[in-house]
PDB file of C-alpha atoms in Angstrom:
ATOM      1  CA  UNK A   1       9.781  -9.709  -2.688  1.00 89.00           C
ATOM      2  CA  UNK A   2       9.870  -9.847   1.061  1.00 94.00           C
ATOM      3  CA  UNK A   3       8.931 -13.225   2.753  1.00 97.00           C
ATOM      4  CA  UNK A   4       8.019 -13.945   6.273  1.00 98.00           C
ATOM      5  CA  UNK A   5       8.101 -17.265   8.098  1.00 98.00           C
ATOM      6  CA  UNK A   6       6.949 -18.138  11.524  1.00 98.00           C
ATOM      7  CA  UNK A   7       8.676 -20.775  13.579  1.00 98.00           C
ATOM      8  CA  UNK A   8       8.137 -21.898  17.210  1.00 97.00           C
ATOM      9  CA  UNK A   9       6.513 -24.624  19.299  1.00 97.00           C
ATOM     10  CA  UNK A  10       3.128 -25.911  18.321  1.00 96.00           C
ATOM     11  CA  UNK A  11       2.222 -26.958  21.593  1.00 98.00           C
ATOM     12  CA  UNK A  12       2.293 -24.828  24.805  1.00 98.00           C
ATOM     13  CA  UNK A  13       1.262 -25.886  28.334  1.00 98.00           C
ATOM     14  CA  UNK A  14      -1.420 -23.688  30.078  1.00 98.00           C
ATOM     15  CA  UNK A  15       0.257 -20.887  32.269  1.00 97.00           C
ATOM     16  CA  UNK A  16       3.607 -21.102  30.336  1.00 98.00           C
ATOM     17  CA  UNK A  17       4.913 -18.553  27.801  1.00 98.00           C
ATOM     18  CA  UNK A  18       4.293 -18.983  24.129  1.00 98.00           C
ATOM     19  CA  UNK A  19       7.270 -17.863  22.022  1.00 98.00           C
ATOM     20  CA  UNK A  20       7.352 -17.419  18.343  1.00 98.00           C
ATOM     21  CA  UNK A  21       9.987 -16.132  15.894  1.00 98.00           C
ATOM     22  CA  UNK A  22       9.418 -14.518  12.437  1.00 98.00           C
ATOM     23  CA  UNK A  23      12.231 -14.745   9.945  1.00 98.00           C
ATOM     24  CA  UNK A  24      12.370 -12.112   7.234  1.00 97.00           C
ATOM     25  CA  UNK A  25      13.803 -12.737   3.883  1.00 96.00           C
ATOM     26  CA  UNK A  26      14.173 -10.845   0.683  1.00 94.00           C
ATOM     27  CA  UNK A  27      15.034  -7.664   2.357  1.00 92.00           C
ATOM     28  CA  UNK A  28      16.546  -6.218   5.343  1.00 93.00           C
ATOM     29  CA  UNK A  29      14.189  -5.988   8.359  1.00 94.00           C
ATOM     30  CA  UNK A  30      15.937  -2.557   9.072  1.00 92.00           C
ATOM     31  CA  UNK A  31      15.230  -0.796   5.779  1.00 87.00           C
ATOM     32  CA  UNK A  32      12.238   1.170   4.486  1.00 83.00           C
ATOM     33  CA  UNK A  33      10.824   2.268   7.695  1.00 89.00           C
ATOM     34  CA  UNK A  34       8.439  -0.629   7.956  1.00 94.00           C
ATOM     35  CA  UNK A  35       6.860  -1.897  11.153  1.00 96.00           C
ATOM     36  CA  UNK A  36       6.555  -5.474  12.055  1.00 97.00           C
ATOM     37  CA  UNK A  37       3.424  -7.196  13.395  1.00 98.00           C
ATOM     38  CA  UNK A  38       1.871 -10.105  14.987  1.00 98.00           C
ATOM     39  CA  UNK A  39      -1.842 -11.113  14.317  1.00 98.00           C
ATOM     40  CA  UNK A  40      -3.694 -14.145  15.458  1.00 98.00           C
ATOM     41  CA  UNK A  41      -6.714 -16.274  14.373  1.00 98.00           C
ATOM     42  CA  UNK A  42      -8.430 -18.796  16.518  1.00 97.00           C
ATOM     43  CA  UNK A  43      -9.798 -21.728  14.450  1.00 95.00           C
ATOM     44  CA  UNK A  44     -13.001 -20.664  12.507  1.00 92.00           C
ATOM     45  CA  UNK A  45     -12.850 -17.224  13.902  1.00 94.00           C
ATOM     46  CA  UNK A  46     -11.665 -13.798  12.914  1.00 94.00           C
ATOM     47  CA  UNK A  47      -8.450 -11.941  13.095  1.00 97.00           C
ATOM     48  CA  UNK A  48      -6.986 -10.256  16.181  1.00 97.00           C
ATOM     49  CA  UNK A  49      -4.258  -7.784  16.093  1.00 97.00           C
ATOM     50  CA  UNK A  50      -1.630  -8.358  18.754  1.00 98.00           C
ATOM     51  CA  UNK A  51       1.092  -5.683  18.399  1.00 98.00           C
ATOM     52  CA  UNK A  52       3.903  -4.444  16.235  1.00 97.00           C
ATOM     53  CA  UNK A  53       7.608  -3.286  16.581  1.00 96.00           C
ATOM     54  CA  UNK A  54       9.655  -0.767  14.675  1.00 94.00           C
ATOM     55  CA  UNK A  55      13.391  -1.711  14.198  1.00 88.00           C
ATOM     56  CA  UNK A  56      14.192   0.964  16.725  1.00 89.00           C
ATOM     57  CA  UNK A  57      12.677  -1.199  19.224  1.00 91.00           C
ATOM     58  CA  UNK A  58       9.492   0.949  19.615  1.00 94.00           C
ATOM     59  CA  UNK A  59       6.422  -1.274  20.382  1.00 97.00           C
ATOM     60  CA  UNK A  60       2.519  -0.787  20.312  1.00 96.00           C
ATOM     61  CA  UNK A  61       0.457  -3.548  21.827  1.00 98.00           C
ATOM     62  CA  UNK A  62      -3.237  -4.288  21.748  1.00 97.00           C
ATOM     63  CA  UNK A  63      -4.580  -3.156  25.145  1.00 96.00           C
ATOM     64  CA  UNK A  64      -6.478  -6.440  25.438  1.00 96.00           C
ATOM     65  CA  UNK A  65      -3.209  -8.323  25.540  1.00 97.00           C
ATOM     66  CA  UNK A  66      -0.845  -5.801  26.690  1.00 97.00           C
ATOM     67  CA  UNK A  67      -0.161  -7.005  30.052  1.00 97.00           C
ATOM     68  CA  UNK A  68       1.129 -10.416  28.615  1.00 98.00           C
ATOM     69  CA  UNK A  69       2.746  -9.610  25.437  1.00 98.00           C
ATOM     70  CA  UNK A  70       6.497  -8.674  24.466  1.00 98.00           C
ATOM     71  CA  UNK A  71       7.536  -8.185  21.022  1.00 98.00           C
ATOM     72  CA  UNK A  72      11.207  -7.789  20.235  1.00 97.00           C
ATOM     73  CA  UNK A  73      13.451  -7.461  17.217  1.00 96.00           C
ATOM     74  CA  UNK A  74      16.986  -8.822  16.351  1.00 95.00           C
ATOM     75  CA  UNK A  75      18.181  -6.894  13.270  1.00 93.00           C
ATOM     76  CA  UNK A  76      21.446  -8.904  13.077  1.00 95.00           C
ATOM     77  CA  UNK A  77      19.352 -12.105  12.433  1.00 96.00           C
ATOM     78  CA  UNK A  78      16.479 -10.322  10.457  1.00 96.00           C
ATOM     79  CA  UNK A  79      14.006 -11.661  12.812  1.00 97.00           C
ATOM     80  CA  UNK A  80      11.491 -10.426  15.281  1.00 98.00           C
ATOM     81  CA  UNK A  81       9.684 -12.394  18.098  1.00 98.00           C
ATOM     82  CA  UNK A  82       6.539 -12.584  20.081  1.00 98.00           C
ATOM     83  CA  UNK A  83       6.115 -13.785  23.730  1.00 98.00           C
ATOM     84  CA  UNK A  84       2.772 -14.266  25.270  1.00 98.00           C
ATOM     85  CA  UNK A  85       2.840 -15.212  28.987  1.00 98.00           C
ATOM     86  CA  UNK A  86       0.376 -17.059  31.149  1.00 98.00           C
ATOM     87  CA  UNK A  87      -1.449 -18.649  28.229  1.00 98.00           C
ATOM     88  CA  UNK A  88      -4.836 -20.291  28.466  1.00 98.00           C
ATOM     89  CA  UNK A  89      -6.823 -22.474  26.001  1.00 97.00           C
ATOM     90  CA  UNK A  90      -8.186 -19.071  24.741  1.00 97.00           C
ATOM     91  CA  UNK A  91      -4.765 -18.396  23.154  1.00 98.00           C
ATOM     92  CA  UNK A  92      -5.002 -21.338  20.850  1.00 98.00           C
ATOM     93  CA  UNK A  93      -4.819 -19.797  17.432  1.00 98.00           C
ATOM     94  CA  UNK A  94      -2.878 -19.586  14.098  1.00 98.00           C
ATOM     95  CA  UNK A  95      -0.406 -16.908  14.696  1.00 98.00           C
ATOM     96  CA  UNK A  96       0.757 -14.757  11.790  1.00 98.00           C
ATOM     97  CA  UNK A  97       3.665 -12.390  11.379  1.00 98.00           C
ATOM     98  CA  UNK A  98       3.330  -9.399   9.086  1.00 98.00           C
ATOM     99  CA  UNK A  99       5.086  -6.423   7.605  1.00 97.00           C
ATOM    100  CA  UNK A 100       3.281  -3.258   8.176  1.00 95.00           C
ATOM    101  CA  UNK A 101       3.724  -0.014   5.866  1.00 92.00           C
ATOM    102  CA  UNK A 102       5.165   3.055   7.150  1.00 87.00           C
ATOM    103  CA  UNK A 103       2.460   5.814   8.094  1.00 84.00           C
ATOM    104  CA  UNK A 104      -0.671   3.750   7.522  1.00 85.00           C
ATOM    105  CA  UNK A 105       0.814   0.590   9.134  1.00 87.00           C
ATOM    106  CA  UNK A 106      -1.210  -1.553   7.104  1.00 93.00           C
ATOM    107  CA  UNK A 107      -0.048  -5.032   7.005  1.00 96.00           C
ATOM    108  CA  UNK A 108       0.883  -5.772   3.454  1.00 95.00           C
ATOM    109  CA  UNK A 109       2.732  -8.978   3.579  1.00 96.00           C
ATOM    110  CA  UNK A 110       2.049 -11.856   5.776  1.00 97.00           C
ATOM    111  CA  UNK A 111       3.783 -15.119   6.771  1.00 97.00           C
ATOM    112  CA  UNK A 112       1.902 -18.403   6.160  1.00 97.00           C
ATOM    113  CA  UNK A 113       0.936 -18.663   9.808  1.00 98.00           C
ATOM    114  CA  UNK A 114       1.650 -21.366  12.501  1.00 98.00           C
ATOM    115  CA  UNK A 115      -0.879 -23.164  14.706  1.00 98.00           C
ATOM    116  CA  UNK A 116      -0.099 -22.891  18.384  1.00 98.00           C
ATOM    117  CA  UNK A 117      -2.223 -25.068  20.646  1.00 98.00           C
ATOM    118  CA  UNK A 118      -2.400 -24.482  24.423  1.00 98.00           C
ATOM    119  CA  UNK A 119      -3.114 -27.812  26.175  1.00 97.00           C
ATOM    120  CA  UNK A 120      -1.606 -29.917  28.953  1.00 96.00           C
TER     121      UNK A 120
ATOM    122  CA  UNK B   1     -12.320   0.545  20.402  1.00 80.00           C
ATOM    123  CA  UNK B   2     -14.110   1.005  17.075  1.00 89.00           C
ATOM    124  CA  UNK B   3     -16.591  -1.751  16.399  1.00 89.00           C
ATOM    125  CA  UNK B   4     -17.095  -3.060  13.091  1.00 94.00           C
ATOM    126  CA  UNK B   5     -20.177  -4.725  11.453  1.00 95.00           C
ATOM    127  CA  UNK B   6     -19.478  -6.741   8.463  1.00 97.00           C
ATOM    128  CA  UNK B   7     -22.446  -8.147   6.489  1.00 97.00           C
ATOM    129  CA  UNK B   8     -23.356 -10.539   5.028  1.00 97.00           C
ATOM    130  CA  UNK B   9     -21.429 -13.115   7.034  1.00 97.00           C
ATOM    131  CA  UNK B  10     -22.169 -15.590   4.345  1.00 97.00           C
ATOM    132  CA  UNK B  11     -23.011 -14.944   0.744  1.00 97.00           C
ATOM    133  CA  UNK B  12     -23.767 -17.529  -1.712  1.00 97.00           C
ATOM    134  CA  UNK B  13     -23.116 -16.492  -5.367  1.00 96.00           C
ATOM    135  CA  UNK B  14     -22.439 -17.930  -8.715  1.00 96.00           C
ATOM    136  CA  UNK B  15     -19.340 -17.350 -11.122  1.00 96.00           C
ATOM    137  CA  UNK B  16     -19.972 -14.064 -13.025  1.00 96.00           C
ATOM    138  CA  UNK B  17     -22.103 -12.491 -10.318  1.00 97.00           C
ATOM    139  CA  UNK B  18     -21.585  -9.072  -9.092  1.00 97.00           C
ATOM    140  CA  UNK B  19     -21.170  -9.085  -5.276  1.00 97.00           C
ATOM    141  CA  UNK B  20     -21.088  -6.501  -2.567  1.00 98.00           C
ATOM    142  CA  UNK B  21     -19.882  -6.597   0.933  1.00 98.00           C
ATOM    143  CA  UNK B  22     -20.577  -4.017   3.580  1.00 98.00           C
ATOM    144  CA  UNK B  23     -18.518  -2.918   6.473  1.00 98.00           C
ATOM    145  CA  UNK B  24     -20.066  -0.318   8.905  1.00 97.00           C
ATOM    146  CA  UNK B  25     -18.121   1.337  11.716  1.00 96.00           C
ATOM    147  CA  UNK B  26     -19.365   2.404  15.125  1.00 95.00           C
ATOM    148  CA  UNK B  27     -17.840   5.890  14.514  1.00 96.00           C
ATOM    149  CA  UNK B  28     -16.213   7.672  11.598  1.00 97.00           C
ATOM    150  CA  UNK B  29     -12.854   6.601  10.282  1.00 96.00           C
ATOM    151  CA  UNK B  30     -12.487   8.974   7.349  1.00 96.00           C
ATOM    152  CA  UNK B  31     -10.930   6.516   4.593  1.00 97.00           C
ATOM    153  CA  UNK B  32      -8.718   4.497   6.822  1.00 96.00           C
ATOM    154  CA  UNK B  33     -10.035   1.102   5.831  1.00 97.00           C
ATOM    155  CA  UNK B  34      -8.438  -1.958   4.259  1.00 98.00           C
ATOM    156  CA  UNK B  35     -10.033  -5.142   2.673  1.00 98.00           C
ATOM    157  CA  UNK B  36      -8.382  -8.564   3.003  1.00 98.00           C
ATOM    158  CA  UNK B  37      -8.983 -11.811   1.198  1.00 98.00           C
ATOM    159  CA  UNK B  38      -8.297 -15.118   2.934  1.00 97.00           C
ATOM    160  CA  UNK B  39      -8.416 -18.485   1.471  1.00 97.00           C
ATOM    161  CA  UNK B  40      -8.855 -21.780   3.689  1.00 94.00           C
ATOM    162  CA  UNK B  41      -5.384 -22.540   5.249  1.00 93.00           C
ATOM    163  CA  UNK B  42      -3.870 -19.528   3.894  1.00 96.00           C
ATOM    164  CA  UNK B  43      -2.691 -16.028   5.219  1.00 96.00           C
ATOM    165  CA  UNK B  44      -5.003 -13.032   4.559  1.00 97.00           C
ATOM    166  CA  UNK B  45      -3.844 -10.844   1.302  1.00 97.00           C
ATOM    167  CA  UNK B  46      -4.370  -7.328   1.100  1.00 97.00           C
ATOM    168  CA  UNK B  47      -6.743  -6.329  -1.706  1.00 98.00           C
ATOM    169  CA  UNK B  48      -7.602  -2.671  -1.021  1.00 98.00           C
ATOM    170  CA  UNK B  49      -6.458   0.254   1.259  1.00 97.00           C
ATOM    171  CA  UNK B  50      -7.424   3.877   2.012  1.00 96.00           C
ATOM    172  CA  UNK B  51     -10.994   2.510   1.262  1.00 98.00           C
ATOM    173  CA  UNK B  52     -10.653   2.436  -2.609  1.00 98.00           C
ATOM    174  CA  UNK B  53      -6.910   2.069  -3.570  1.00 97.00           C
ATOM    175  CA  UNK B  54      -6.277  -1.214  -5.200  1.00 97.00           C
ATOM    176  CA  UNK B  55      -3.169  -2.962  -3.920  1.00 95.00           C
ATOM    177  CA  UNK B  56      -0.571  -3.748  -6.734  1.00 94.00           C
ATOM    178  CA  UNK B  57      -1.349  -7.044  -8.562  1.00 95.00           C
ATOM    179  CA  UNK B  58      -4.887  -7.214  -7.501  1.00 97.00           C
ATOM    180  CA  UNK B  59      -7.456  -7.719 -10.421  1.00 97.00           C
ATOM    181  CA  UNK B  60      -9.459  -4.695 -11.383  1.00 97.00           C
ATOM    182  CA  UNK B  61     -12.777  -6.579 -10.856  1.00 98.00           C
ATOM    183  CA  UNK B  62     -12.207  -5.611  -7.107  1.00 98.00           C
ATOM    184  CA  UNK B  63     -13.236  -2.246  -5.875  1.00 98.00           C
ATOM    185  CA  UNK B  64     -13.865  -0.535  -2.651  1.00 98.00           C
ATOM    186  CA  UNK B  65     -15.839   2.534  -1.951  1.00 98.00           C
ATOM    187  CA  UNK B  66     -17.056   4.458   1.072  1.00 98.00           C
ATOM    188  CA  UNK B  67     -15.891   6.880   3.880  1.00 97.00           C
ATOM    189  CA  UNK B  68     -16.758   7.677   7.348  1.00 97.00           C
ATOM    190  CA  UNK B  69     -18.819   4.861   8.749  1.00 97.00           C
ATOM    191  CA  UNK B  70     -20.053   2.910   5.684  1.00 98.00           C
ATOM    192  CA  UNK B  71     -17.839   1.002   3.302  1.00 98.00           C
ATOM    193  CA  UNK B  72     -18.286  -1.526   0.536  1.00 98.00           C
ATOM    194  CA  UNK B  73     -16.218  -4.225  -1.419  1.00 98.00           C
ATOM    195  CA  UNK B  74     -17.569  -5.015  -4.805  1.00 98.00           C
ATOM    196  CA  UNK B  75     -16.405  -7.705  -7.047  1.00 97.00           C
ATOM    197  CA  UNK B  76     -17.739  -6.945 -10.437  1.00 96.00           C
ATOM    198  CA  UNK B  77     -17.596 -10.477 -12.008  1.00 95.00           C
ATOM    199  CA  UNK B  78     -17.016 -13.184  -9.534  1.00 97.00           C
ATOM    200  CA  UNK B  79     -14.347 -15.857 -10.573  1.00 96.00           C
ATOM    201  CA  UNK B  80     -13.733 -19.319  -9.192  1.00 95.00           C
ATOM    202  CA  UNK B  81     -10.468 -18.136  -7.406  1.00 96.00           C
ATOM    203  CA  UNK B  82     -12.561 -15.406  -5.552  1.00 97.00           C
ATOM    204  CA  UNK B  83     -14.421 -17.846  -3.450  1.00 94.00           C
ATOM    205  CA  UNK B  84     -13.025 -16.956  -0.068  1.00 97.00           C
ATOM    206  CA  UNK B  85     -13.483 -15.109   3.217  1.00 97.00           C
ATOM    207  CA  UNK B  86     -13.219 -11.383   3.112  1.00 98.00           C
ATOM    208  CA  UNK B  87     -12.319  -9.063   5.984  1.00 98.00           C
ATOM    209  CA  UNK B  88     -12.266  -5.356   6.487  1.00 97.00           C
ATOM    210  CA  UNK B  89      -9.769  -3.760   8.707  1.00 97.00           C
ATOM    211  CA  UNK B  90      -9.845  -0.179  10.157  1.00 96.00           C
ATOM    212  CA  UNK B  91      -6.535   1.434  10.999  1.00 95.00           C
ATOM    213  CA  UNK B  92      -7.875   4.871  12.055  1.00 95.00           C
ATOM    214  CA  UNK B  93      -8.018   4.068  15.711  1.00 93.00           C
ATOM    215  CA  UNK B  94      -5.715   2.174  17.927  1.00 94.00           C
ATOM    216  CA  UNK B  95      -5.726  -0.784  18.084  1.00 94.00           C
ATOM    217  CA  UNK B  96      -6.474  -1.720  14.510  1.00 95.00           C
ATOM    218  CA  UNK B  97      -9.507  -4.009  14.184  1.00 95.00           C
ATOM    219  CA  UNK B  98     -11.022  -6.457  11.790  1.00 96.00           C
ATOM    220  CA  UNK B  99     -14.624  -7.208  10.894  1.00 96.00           C
ATOM    221  CA  UNK B 100     -16.082 -10.609  11.443  1.00 96.00           C
ATOM    222  CA  UNK B 101     -15.560 -11.696   7.913  1.00 97.00           C
ATOM    223  CA  UNK B 102     -17.672 -12.404   4.869  1.00 98.00           C
ATOM    224  CA  UNK B 103     -17.489 -15.964   3.419  1.00 97.00           C
ATOM    225  CA  UNK B 104     -18.268 -15.922  -0.284  1.00 97.00           C
ATOM    226  CA  UNK B 105     -19.292 -19.467  -1.163  1.00 96.00           C
ATOM    227  CA  UNK B 106     -20.492 -21.221  -4.479  1.00 89.00           C
ATOM    228  CA  UNK B 107     -24.158 -21.107  -4.808  1.00 87.00           C
TER     229      UNK B 107
END
């Protein structure tokens, strides 16, 4: 069964770039035509879809974040990554990585999540 | 962007109760709707997709119905492990969006 694990700094200063990596285990990130997504959740609030990447490198970003988001993939390491630039306190959230199914692109397996706090 | 109204936001119920959660869309989405369960401190887990298809391993007391703009998640006989927050998600229109959530708490 596929497992996902987020990693990265838990504290980022305002105006800097948030960088997270998701390591996939239990299967190759390149197999099965899956997409790989990032979703976030501010404390006590709902879920916001950030974007996704296919192993070819093709990406889709939420228009509300598109100008600040970059998602990349490293198939040799079975990892994909998120970069969010020019962060503010509003970007403080638990960030989840997830696998999205082909065609429907529903996120069916999620990482445990990692809290990123934006503060000086 | 498709707006989603999930109701109620808080539901108090007892073990054994039948509970229903509603998700209403600002425009029709056919059956492109999923339901997730989230427990405190944990990631969401997929329960239902295509409005009514149960994800593998999900107990049959969970069911989904609806199409177009109105959808319902039903738990037929609430168990202790079902006290959690539930989210609907539409994947008909880009970007995918989530409802505001329904917290099911112990009455």
